[in-house]
Structure formats: structure tokens, C-alpha cells
Coordinates of N, CA and C and ligand atoms in Angstrom, one line a residue:
M1 N 147.0 125.0 23.4 CA 145.6 124.8 23.6 C 145.3 123.3 24.0
V2 N 144.5 123.2 25.0 CA 144.1 121.9 25.5 C 142.7 121.6 25.0
I3 N 142.5 120.5 24.3 CA 141.2 120.1 23.9 C 140.6 119.1 25.0
E4 N 139.5 119.5 25.5 CA 138.8 118.7 26.5 C 138.4 117.4 25.8
P5 N 138.8 116.2 26.2 CA 138.2 115.0 25.6 C 136.7 114.9 25.9
K6 N 136.0 114.5 24.8 CA 134.6 114.4 24.9 C 134.2 113.3 25.9
K7 N 133.2 113.7 26.7 CA 132.7 112.7 27.7 C 131.2 112.8 27.7
R8 N 130.5 111.7 28.0 CA 129.1 111.7 28.0 C 128.6 111.0 29.3
N9 N 127.7 111.7 29.9 CA 127.0 111.0 31.1 C 125.9 110.1 30.6
I10 N 125.8 109.0 31.2 CA 124.8 108.0 30.8 C 124.3 107.3 32.0
A11 N 123.0 106.9 31.9 CA 122.4 106.2 33.1 C 121.4 105.2 32.6
Y12 N 121.2 104.1 33.4 CA 120.1 103.2 33.2 C 119.7 102.7 34.5
R13 N 118.6 101.9 34.6 CA 118.1 101.4 35.9 C 118.4 99.9 35.9
C14 N 118.9 99.5 37.0 CA 119.2 98.1 37.2 C 117.9 97.3 37.2
P15 N 117.8 96.2 36.4 CA 116.5 95.5 36.3 C 116.3 94.6 37.6
E16 N 117.3 94.4 38.4 CA 117.1 93.6 39.6 C 116.7 94.4 40.8
C17 N 117.3 95.6 41.0 CA 117.0 96.3 42.2 C 116.4 97.7 41.9
G18 N 116.4 98.1 40.7 CA 115.8 99.3 40.3 C 116.7 100.6 40.5
T19 N 117.8 100.4 41.1 CA 118.7 101.5 41.3 C 119.2 102.1 40.0
A20 N 119.4 103.4 40.0 CA 119.9 104.1 38.8 C 121.4 103.9 38.8
V21 N 122.0 103.4 37.7 CA 123.4 103.2 37.5 C 123.9 104.3 36.6
L22 N 124.9 105.1 37.1 CA 125.3 106.2 36.3 C 126.8 106.0 35.9
G23 N 127.1 106.5 34.7 CA 128.5 106.3 34.2 C 128.9 107.5 33.3
L24 N 130.2 107.5 33.0 CA 130.7 108.5 32.1 C 131.4 107.8 31.0
V25 N 131.1 108.2 29.8 CA 131.7 107.5 28.6 C 132.6 108.5 27.9
G26 N 133.9 108.2 27.8 CA 134.8 109.1 27.1 C 135.0 108.6 25.7
K27 N 135.1 109.6 24.8 CA 135.2 109.3 23.3 C 136.4 108.4 23.0
F28 N 137.5 108.8 23.6 CA 138.7 108.1 23.3 C 138.8 106.7 24.0
A29 N 138.3 106.6 25.2 CA 138.2 105.3 25.9 C 137.3 104.4 25.1
L30 N 136.3 104.9 24.5 CA 135.3 104.1 23.8 C 136.0 103.4 22.6
K31 N 136.8 104.2 21.9 CA 137.5 103.7 20.7 C 138.4 102.5 21.1
A32 N 139.0 102.6 22.3 CA 139.9 101.6 22.7 C 139.3 100.3 23.2
D33 N 138.1 100.5 23.8 CA 137.6 99.3 24.6 C 136.1 99.4 24.7
L34 N 135.6 98.2 25.0 CA 134.1 98.1 25.4 C 134.0 98.6 26.8
L35 N 133.0 99.5 27.0 CA 132.8 99.9 28.4 C 131.6 99.2 29.0
R36 N 131.7 98.8 30.2 CA 130.7 98.1 30.9 C 130.3 98.8 32.2
L37 N 129.0 99.0 32.3 CA 128.4 99.6 33.5 C 127.6 98.6 34.2
K38 N 127.9 98.4 35.5 CA 127.1 97.4 36.2 C 126.7 97.9 37.6
C39 N 125.5 97.5 38.0 CA 125.0 97.9 39.3 C 125.8 97.3 40.5
S40 N 125.9 98.1 41.5 CA 126.7 97.6 42.7 C 126.1 96.4 43.4
C41 N 124.8 96.2 43.1 CA 124.1 95.0 43.7 C 124.7 93.7 43.2
G42 N 125.3 93.8 42.0 CA 125.9 92.6 41.4 C 125.0 91.6 40.8
E43 N 123.7 91.9 40.8 CA 122.7 90.9 40.3 C 122.3 91.2 38.9
G44 N 122.0 92.5 38.6 CA 121.4 92.8 37.3 C 122.4 92.7 36.2
D45 N 121.9 92.6 34.9 CA 122.8 92.6 33.8 C 123.4 93.9 33.6
A46 N 124.6 93.9 32.9 CA 125.4 95.2 32.7 C 124.9 95.9 31.5
M47 N 125.2 97.2 31.4 CA 125.1 97.9 30.1 C 126.4 97.9 29.5
D48 N 126.5 97.6 28.2 CA 127.7 97.6 27.4 C 127.6 98.7 26.4
I49 N 128.7 99.4 26.2 CA 128.8 100.5 25.3 C 130.1 100.3 24.5
G50 N 130.0 100.2 23.2 CA 131.2 100.0 22.4 C 131.1 100.8 21.1
A51 N 132.3 100.9 20.4 CA 132.3 101.6 19.2 C 132.0 100.7 18.1
A52 N 131.1 101.1 17.1 CA 130.8 100.3 16.0 C 131.4 101.0 14.7
S53 N 131.3 100.4 13.6 CA 131.9 101.0 12.4 C 131.1 102.2 12.0
D54 N 131.6 103.0 11.1 CA 131.0 104.2 10.6 C 130.6 105.2 11.7
K55 N 131.5 105.4 12.6 CA 131.4 106.4 13.6 C 130.0 106.2 14.4
R56 N 129.8 105.0 14.7 CA 128.6 104.8 15.5 C 128.9 104.1 16.8
V57 N 127.9 104.2 17.7 CA 128.1 103.7 19.1 C 127.0 102.6 19.2
R58 N 127.5 101.5 19.7 CA 126.5 100.4 19.9 C 126.3 100.2 21.4
L59 N 125.0 100.1 21.8 CA 124.7 100.0 23.2 C 123.9 98.7 23.5
S60 N 124.1 98.1 24.5 CA 123.3 97.0 25.0 C 122.8 97.4 26.4
V61 N 121.5 97.6 26.4 CA 120.9 98.3 27.6 C 120.0 97.3 28.3
P62 N 120.2 97.0 29.6 CA 119.3 96.2 30.4 C 118.0 96.9 30.5
C63 N 116.9 96.1 30.3 CA 115.6 96.7 30.4 C 114.9 96.2 31.6
L64 N 114.4 97.1 32.4 CA 113.7 96.9 33.6 C 112.4 96.2 33.4
F65 N 111.8 96.5 32.2 CA 110.5 96.0 31.9 C 110.4 94.6 31.3
C66 N 111.5 94.3 30.5 CA 111.5 93.0 29.8 C 112.5 92.0 30.5
K67 N 113.3 92.5 31.3 CA 114.4 91.7 32.0 C 115.3 91.1 31.0
Q68 N 115.6 91.8 29.9 CA 116.6 91.4 29.0 C 117.2 92.6 28.4
N69 N 118.3 92.5 27.7 CA 119.0 93.7 27.2 C 118.4 94.0 25.8
H70 N 118.3 95.3 25.5 CA 118.0 95.7 24.1 C 119.2 96.3 23.5
S71 N 119.3 96.1 22.2 CA 120.5 96.7 21.5 C 120.1 97.9 20.6
Y72 N 121.0 98.9 20.6 CA 120.8 100.1 19.9 C 122.1 100.5 19.2
T73 N 122.0 101.1 18.1 CA 123.2 101.7 17.4 C 122.8 103.2 17.1
V74 N 123.6 104.1 17.6 CA 123.4 105.5 17.4 C 124.7 106.1 16.8
S75 N 124.5 107.2 16.1 CA 125.7 107.9 15.5 C 126.5 108.5 16.7
E76 N 127.8 108.6 16.5 CA 128.7 109.3 17.5 C 128.2 110.7 17.8
S77 N 127.8 111.4 16.7 CA 127.4 112.8 16.9 C 126.2 112.9 17.8
I78 N 125.2 112.0 17.6 CA 124.1 112.0 18.5 C 124.5 111.7 19.9
F79 N 125.3 110.6 20.0 CA 125.6 110.1 21.3 C 126.4 111.2 22.1
F80 N 127.4 111.8 21.5 CA 128.2 112.8 22.3 C 127.7 114.2 22.2
D81 N 127.0 114.6 21.2 CA 126.7 116.0 21.1 C 125.3 116.4 21.3
R82 N 124.3 115.5 21.2 CA 122.9 115.9 21.4 C 122.8 116.2 22.9
D83 N 122.1 117.3 23.2 CA 122.0 117.8 24.5 C 121.5 116.7 25.5
E84 N 120.4 116.1 25.0 CA 119.8 115.1 25.9 C 119.1 114.1 25.0
F85 N 119.3 112.9 25.3 CA 118.4 111.9 24.6 C 118.3 110.6 25.3
M86 N 117.2 109.9 25.0 CA 116.9 108.7 25.7 C 116.7 107.5 24.7
L87 N 116.8 106.3 25.2 CA 116.5 105.1 24.4 C 115.3 104.5 25.1
N88 N 114.4 104.1 24.3 CA 113.3 103.4 24.9 C 113.1 101.9 24.5
C89 N 112.4 101.3 25.4 CA 112.2 99.8 25.3 C 111.2 99.7 24.1
P90 N 111.5 98.8 23.1 CA 110.6 98.7 22.0 C 109.3 98.0 22.3
Y91 N 109.2 97.3 23.5 CA 108.0 96.6 23.8 C 107.1 97.4 24.7
S92 N 107.7 98.1 25.8 CA 106.8 98.8 26.7 C 106.8 100.3 26.4
G93 N 107.7 100.8 25.5 CA 107.8 102.2 25.2 C 108.4 103.1 26.3
M94 N 108.8 102.4 27.4 CA 109.3 103.2 28.5 C 110.8 103.5 28.2
D95 N 111.2 104.7 28.7 CA 112.6 105.1 28.5 C 113.5 104.3 29.5
I96 N 114.6 103.7 28.9 CA 115.5 102.9 29.7 C 116.9 103.3 29.8
A97 N 117.3 104.2 28.9 CA 118.7 104.7 29.0 C 118.6 106.2 28.8
F98 N 119.5 106.9 29.5 CA 119.4 108.4 29.5 C 120.8 109.0 29.3
M99 N 120.9 109.9 28.4 CA 122.1 110.6 28.2 C 121.9 112.1 28.2
G100 N 122.9 112.8 28.8 CA 122.7 114.2 28.9 C 123.7 114.7 30.0
T101 N 123.4 116.0 30.5 CA 124.2 116.4 31.6 C 123.7 115.7 32.9
E102 N 124.5 115.8 33.9 CA 124.0 115.1 35.2 C 122.7 115.6 35.7
E103 N 122.4 116.9 35.5 CA 121.2 117.5 36.0 C 120.0 116.9 35.1
E104 N 120.2 116.9 33.8 CA 119.2 116.4 32.9 C 118.9 114.9 33.2
I105 N 119.9 114.2 33.4 CA 119.7 112.7 33.7 C 119.0 112.6 35.0
G106 N 119.4 113.4 36.0 CA 118.7 113.4 37.3 C 117.2 113.6 37.2
A107 N 116.9 114.6 36.3 CA 115.4 115.0 36.1 C 114.7 113.8 35.5
Q108 N 115.3 113.2 34.5 CA 114.7 112.1 33.8 C 114.5 110.9 34.7
L109 N 115.5 110.7 35.5 CA 115.4 109.5 36.4 C 114.2 109.7 37.4
D110 N 114.1 111.0 37.9 CA 113.0 111.3 38.8 C 111.6 111.1 38.1
R111 N 111.6 111.6 36.8 CA 110.3 111.4 36.1 C 110.0 109.9 35.8
T112 N 111.0 109.1 35.4 CA 110.7 107.7 35.2 C 110.4 106.9 36.4
K113 N 111.0 107.4 37.5 CA 110.7 106.7 38.8 C 109.2 106.9 39.1
T114 N 108.7 108.1 38.9 CA 107.3 108.3 39.1 C 106.5 107.4 38.2
E115 N 106.9 107.3 36.9 CA 106.2 106.5 36.0 C 106.1 105.0 36.4
I116 N 107.3 104.5 36.9 CA 107.4 103.1 37.3 C 106.4 102.9 38.5
E117 N 106.5 103.8 39.4 CA 105.6 103.7 40.6 C 104.2 103.7 40.2
R118 N 103.8 104.6 39.3 CA 102.4 104.6 38.8 C 102.0 103.3 38.2
L119 N 102.9 102.8 37.3 CA 102.7 101.5 36.6 C 102.5 100.4 37.7
M120 N 103.4 100.3 38.7 CA 103.3 99.3 39.6 C 102.0 99.4 40.4
M121 N 101.6 100.6 40.7 CA 100.4 100.8 41.5 C 99.2 100.4 40.7
S122 N 99.2 100.7 39.4 CA 98.0 100.4 38.5 C 97.9 98.8 38.3
L123 N 99.0 98.1 38.5 CA 99.0 96.7 38.3 C 98.9 96.0 39.7
G124 N 98.9 96.7 40.7 CA 98.8 96.2 42.1 C 100.1 95.4 42.4
A125 N 101.2 95.9 41.8 CA 102.5 95.2 42.1 C 103.2 95.7 43.3
E126 N 103.8 94.8 44.1 CA 104.5 95.3 45.3 C 106.0 95.4 45.0
E127 N 106.5 94.5 44.1 CA 107.9 94.5 43.9 C 108.1 94.7 42.4
L128 N 109.3 95.1 42.0 CA 109.7 95.2 40.6 C 109.4 93.9 39.8
S129 N 109.7 92.8 40.5 CA 109.6 91.5 39.8 C 108.2 91.2 39.4
D130 N 107.2 91.9 40.1 CA 105.8 91.6 39.8 C 105.4 92.2 38.4
I131 N 106.2 93.2 37.9 CA 105.9 93.7 36.6 C 106.8 93.2 35.5
Q132 N 107.7 92.3 35.9 CA 108.6 91.8 34.9 C 108.2 90.4 34.5
P133 N 108.6 90.0 33.3 CA 108.3 88.6 32.9 C 109.1 87.6 33.8
Q134 N 108.5 86.5 34.0 CA 109.1 85.5 34.9 C 110.4 84.9 34.3
D135 N 111.3 84.5 35.1 CA 112.5 83.9 34.5 C 112.1 82.6 33.8
M136 N 112.7 82.4 32.7 CA 112.4 81.1 32.0 C 113.7 80.4 31.8
N137 N 113.6 79.1 32.0 CA 114.8 78.3 31.7 C 114.8 77.8 30.2
E138 N 115.9 77.4 29.8 CA 116.1 77.1 28.4 C 114.9 76.3 27.7
D139 N 114.5 75.2 28.4 CA 113.5 74.3 27.7 C 112.1 74.9 27.9
E140 N 111.9 76.0 28.5 CA 110.6 76.6 28.6 C 110.4 77.7 27.6
I141 N 111.4 77.9 26.8 CA 111.3 79.0 25.8 C 110.2 78.7 24.9
L142 N 109.3 79.7 24.7 CA 108.1 79.4 23.9 C 108.4 79.7 22.4
P143 N 107.6 79.0 21.6 CA 107.8 79.3 20.1 C 107.2 80.7 19.8
D144 N 107.6 81.1 18.6 CA 107.1 82.3 18.0 C 105.6 82.3 18.0
P145 N 105.0 83.5 18.4 CA 103.5 83.5 18.4 C 102.9 83.2 17.0
A146 N 103.6 83.5 15.9 CA 103.1 83.2 14.6 C 102.9 81.7 14.3
V147 N 103.7 80.9 15.1 CA 103.5 79.5 15.0 C 102.1 79.1 15.5
Y148 N 101.7 79.7 16.6 CA 100.4 79.4 17.2 C 99.3 79.8 16.2
D149 N 99.4 81.0 15.6 CA 98.4 81.5 14.7 C 98.3 80.6 13.4
T150 N 99.4 80.2 12.9 CA 99.4 79.3 11.7 C 98.7 78.0 12.0
L151 N 99.0 77.4 13.2 CA 98.4 76.1 13.5 C 96.9 76.2 13.9
K152 N 96.6 77.3 14.5 CA 95.2 77.5 14.9 C 94.4 77.6 13.6
F153 N 94.9 78.3 12.6 CA 94.2 78.4 11.3 C 94.0 77.0 10.7
L154 N 95.1 76.2 10.8 CA 95.0 74.8 10.2 C 94.0 74.0 10.9
I155 N 94.0 74.1 12.3 CA 93.0 73.3 13.1 C 91.6 73.7 12.8
R156 N 91.3 75.0 12.7 CA 90.0 75.5 12.4 C 89.5 75.0 11.0
D157 N 90.4 75.0 10.1 CA 90.1 74.6 8.8 C 89.7 73.1 8.7
L158 N 90.6 72.3 9.3 CA 90.3 70.9 9.3 C 89.1 70.5 10.1
E159 N 88.8 71.3 11.2 CA 87.7 71.1 12.0 C 86.4 71.3 11.2
D160 N 86.4 72.3 10.4 CA 85.2 72.7 9.6 C 84.9 71.5 8.6
E161 N 86.0 70.8 8.2 CA 85.8 69.7 7.3 C 85.6 68.3 8.0
G162 N 85.6 68.4 9.3 CA 85.5 67.1 10.1 C 86.7 66.3 10.0
K163 N 87.9 66.9 9.9 CA 89.1 66.2 9.7 C 90.0 66.2 10.9
V164 N 89.4 66.6 12.0 CA 90.2 66.5 13.3 C 89.5 65.3 14.0
I165 N 90.3 64.2 14.2 CA 89.7 63.0 14.6 C 90.1 62.7 16.1
C166 N 89.2 62.5 16.9 CA 89.5 62.3 18.4 C 88.9 61.0 18.9
P167 N 89.5 60.3 19.8 CA 89.0 59.1 20.3 C 87.6 59.2 20.9
C168 N 87.3 60.3 21.4 CA 85.9 60.5 22.0 C 84.8 60.7 21.0
G169 N 85.2 60.8 19.8 CA 84.2 61.0 18.7 C 84.2 62.5 18.3
E170 N 83.6 63.2 19.1 CA 83.5 64.6 18.8 C 83.8 65.5 19.9
G171 N 84.9 66.1 19.9 CA 85.3 67.0 21.0 C 85.3 68.5 20.5
S172 N 85.8 69.3 21.4 CA 86.1 70.6 20.9 C 87.6 70.9 21.2
Y173 N 88.2 71.5 20.2 CA 89.6 71.5 20.2 C 90.2 72.9 20.5
E174 N 91.2 72.9 21.3 CA 91.9 74.1 21.6 C 93.4 73.9 21.4
L175 N 94.2 75.0 21.4 CA 95.6 74.9 21.2 C 96.3 75.5 22.4
R176 N 97.5 75.0 22.7 CA 98.3 75.5 23.8 C 99.8 75.3 23.4
F177 N 100.6 76.2 24.0 CA 102.0 76.1 23.8 C 102.5 74.9 24.6
C178 N 103.4 74.1 24.1 CA 104.0 73.1 25.0 C 105.4 73.0 24.7
D179 N 106.1 72.1 25.4 CA 107.5 71.9 25.2 C 107.9 71.6 23.8
G180 N 108.6 72.5 23.1 CA 109.0 72.2 21.7 C 108.0 72.6 20.6
G181 N 106.9 73.1 21.0 CA 105.9 73.5 20.0 C 104.6 73.9 20.5
V182 N 103.6 73.5 19.7 CA 102.2 73.8 20.0 C 101.4 72.5 20.0
Q183 N 100.4 72.4 20.9 CA 99.7 71.2 21.0 C 98.2 71.5 20.8
V184 N 97.5 70.7 20.0 CA 96.1 70.8 19.9 C 95.5 69.7 20.9
Y185 N 94.5 70.1 21.6 CA 94.0 69.1 22.6 C 92.5 69.1 22.6
C186 N 91.9 68.0 23.0 CA 90.4 67.9 23.1 C 90.0 68.3 24.5
E187 N 89.1 69.3 24.5 CA 88.6 69.7 25.8 C 87.8 68.7 26.5
R188 N 87.2 67.8 25.7 CA 86.3 66.8 26.3 C 87.1 65.6 26.9
C189 N 88.0 65.0 26.1 CA 88.7 63.8 26.6 C 90.1 64.0 26.9
G190 N 90.7 65.1 26.5 CA 92.1 65.3 26.9 C 93.1 64.8 25.9
A191 N 92.6 64.1 24.8 CA 93.6 63.6 23.8 C 94.3 64.8 23.1
S192 N 95.5 64.5 22.6 CA 96.2 65.6 22.0 C 97.1 65.2 20.9
Y193 N 97.5 66.2 20.2 CA 98.5 66.0 19.0 C 99.4 67.2 19.1
T194 N 100.7 66.8 19.0 CA 101.8 67.9 19.2 C 102.4 68.2 17.9
F195 N 102.4 69.5 17.6 CA 103.1 70.0 16.4 C 104.5 70.4 16.9
K196 N 105.5 69.7 16.4 CA 106.9 70.1 16.8 C 107.3 71.3 15.9
A197 N 107.0 72.5 16.4 CA 107.3 73.6 15.6 C 107.6 74.8 16.5
M198 N 108.8 75.3 16.3 CA 109.3 76.5 17.1 C 109.3 77.7 16.2
T199 N 109.3 77.5 14.9 CA 109.4 78.7 14.0 C 108.2 78.6 13.0
P200 N 107.9 79.8 12.4 CA 106.8 79.8 11.4 C 107.0 78.8 10.3
T201 N 108.3 78.7 9.8 CA 108.6 77.8 8.7 C 108.2 76.4 9.1
M202 N 108.6 76.0 10.3 CA 108.3 74.6 10.7 C 106.8 74.4 10.8
A203 N 106.1 75.4 11.2 CA 104.6 75.3 11.4 C 104.0 75.2 10.0
E204 N 104.5 75.9 9.0 CA 103.9 75.8 7.7 C 104.0 74.4 7.0
E205 N 105.0 73.7 7.5 CA 105.2 72.3 7.0 C 104.0 71.5 7.3
Y206 N 103.3 71.8 8.4 CA 102.1 71.0 8.8 C 100.9 71.4 7.9
L207 N 100.9 72.5 7.2 CA 99.8 72.9 6.5 C 99.3 71.9 5.4
G208 N 100.3 71.0 5.0 CA 99.9 70.0 4.0 C 99.1 68.8 4.6
L209 N 99.0 68.7 5.9 CA 98.2 67.6 6.5 C 96.8 67.7 6.1
D210 N 96.1 66.5 5.8 CA 94.7 66.6 5.5 C 93.8 66.1 6.6
E211 N 94.4 65.5 7.6 CA 93.7 65.2 8.8 C 94.6 65.1 10.0
I212 N 94.1 65.2 11.1 CA 94.8 65.1 12.4 C 94.1 64.2 13.3
R213 N 94.9 63.2 13.8 CA 94.3 62.2 14.8 C 94.9 62.5 16.1
L214 N 94.0 62.8 17.1 CA 94.4 63.0 18.4 C 94.6 61.7 19.2
K215 N 95.5 61.6 20.1 CA 95.7 60.4 20.9 C 95.6 60.7 22.4
Ligands
LIG301 ZN1 121.1 96.4 41.0
LIG302 ZN1 112.2 96.2 27.2
LIG303 ZN1 88.1 64.0 22.5

């Protein structure tokens, strides 16, 4: 008796060119090695599929909507035996990886192609890159949004007590993200004060301040 080795059809869409990249994952091959699927355009990130402990499969899937990879871990039985399943982007909710028979995957790719086209049309986007976040280089990485909220709370509190001191006397203060943290600035004279905080814990250290002087 010959036992057919288990195989799984899988697909994702290249974040650079939008092309569907299809592959076949074998159960035995997966045990031996990390599998990598890459678009023939050579530009987009690859999808990685590897075996994890406890009979699970780990996937790193390029996301067309976030332009970064998302990680998933699914049990081997779901990965190889479930008739059809998809992984979706935790931010946009769109399906980004498809597993099933070739026909099923084809149908899902058609469906999501229409979804993407509809999304682009509703946003007036002409190219894929118009719906994707812009490339950021290392020093442009923004702090956690919770940092902004914490500091905004601090500024409003100090402002109420007249403890935000500005060279122009009395300004109105706003916050913005800046290199390495968040900056409070005066809308009237442009003076500013920078909080060097990239994480909520770093931001909380500023909560002890009882006044802020803008320069
Ligand atoms: Zn591509
Ligand atoms: Zn995403
Ligand atoms: Zn001012």
C-alpha cells in the first residue's frame, strides 16, 4: 500500500505587485525544512512556512495591506486537513493567505481581487502603493500611540493648572510625534518641549513633572 504524502495548496498575494503566489506544502518536507514562497517579481517579501512544536505550523505571511509580514501558528490538522481556510490581516480584516484545493484557492483569489479593486476605487487609489503605508526608514519609526495619549493627558492637566510655561506668555499647546518621541509645541510662537519617549513606560516617567517650560 502506498500512502500519499500529505500536501497542501497555499497562496498569498505579493505586496509589491499584487500577483497571487501559489505553492504546495508537503508534510514531510515541512518537517525537514523551512519553506519559502516568493513572488517572481523578486520585490515583495516572501512567505515562510515552518514546523513549530506540538504539531503546529508557523507561517509568516506578507500582508498587502500593511506591507509587513504577519505571523500565525495553526495546528497541523487544521493546516493539512481542513477543506479550506484563510488567514486574515489583524489590522484590515482582509484575507491574506489561502489554503484549500486549487479550485477553492482560485475562487478566493477572485473574490479578494474584487474586494481589493473595490477598496482601491473607494479610496481613489490608482496603484497598490496608494493603499499601503508609506515606507519608513529606521529613524522615522513612530512611538507607540499610547505614548501620545499619556503625554496629552499630562499636558492638558498641567495646562489647566497654568503649569505649561511658554516664552510668549500664553499659547495654545498641541502635541505631535517627532524623532525619538513626542513634542508639545506652542501654536502661537512655535516654542516646544520634547518628551524622549518611545514606549508607554518611558512616557509615564514624565507624569511626575509639575511644570513644563517650552523653549
Ligand atoms: Zn511580486
Ligand atoms: Zn496586515
Ligand atoms: Zn508660545
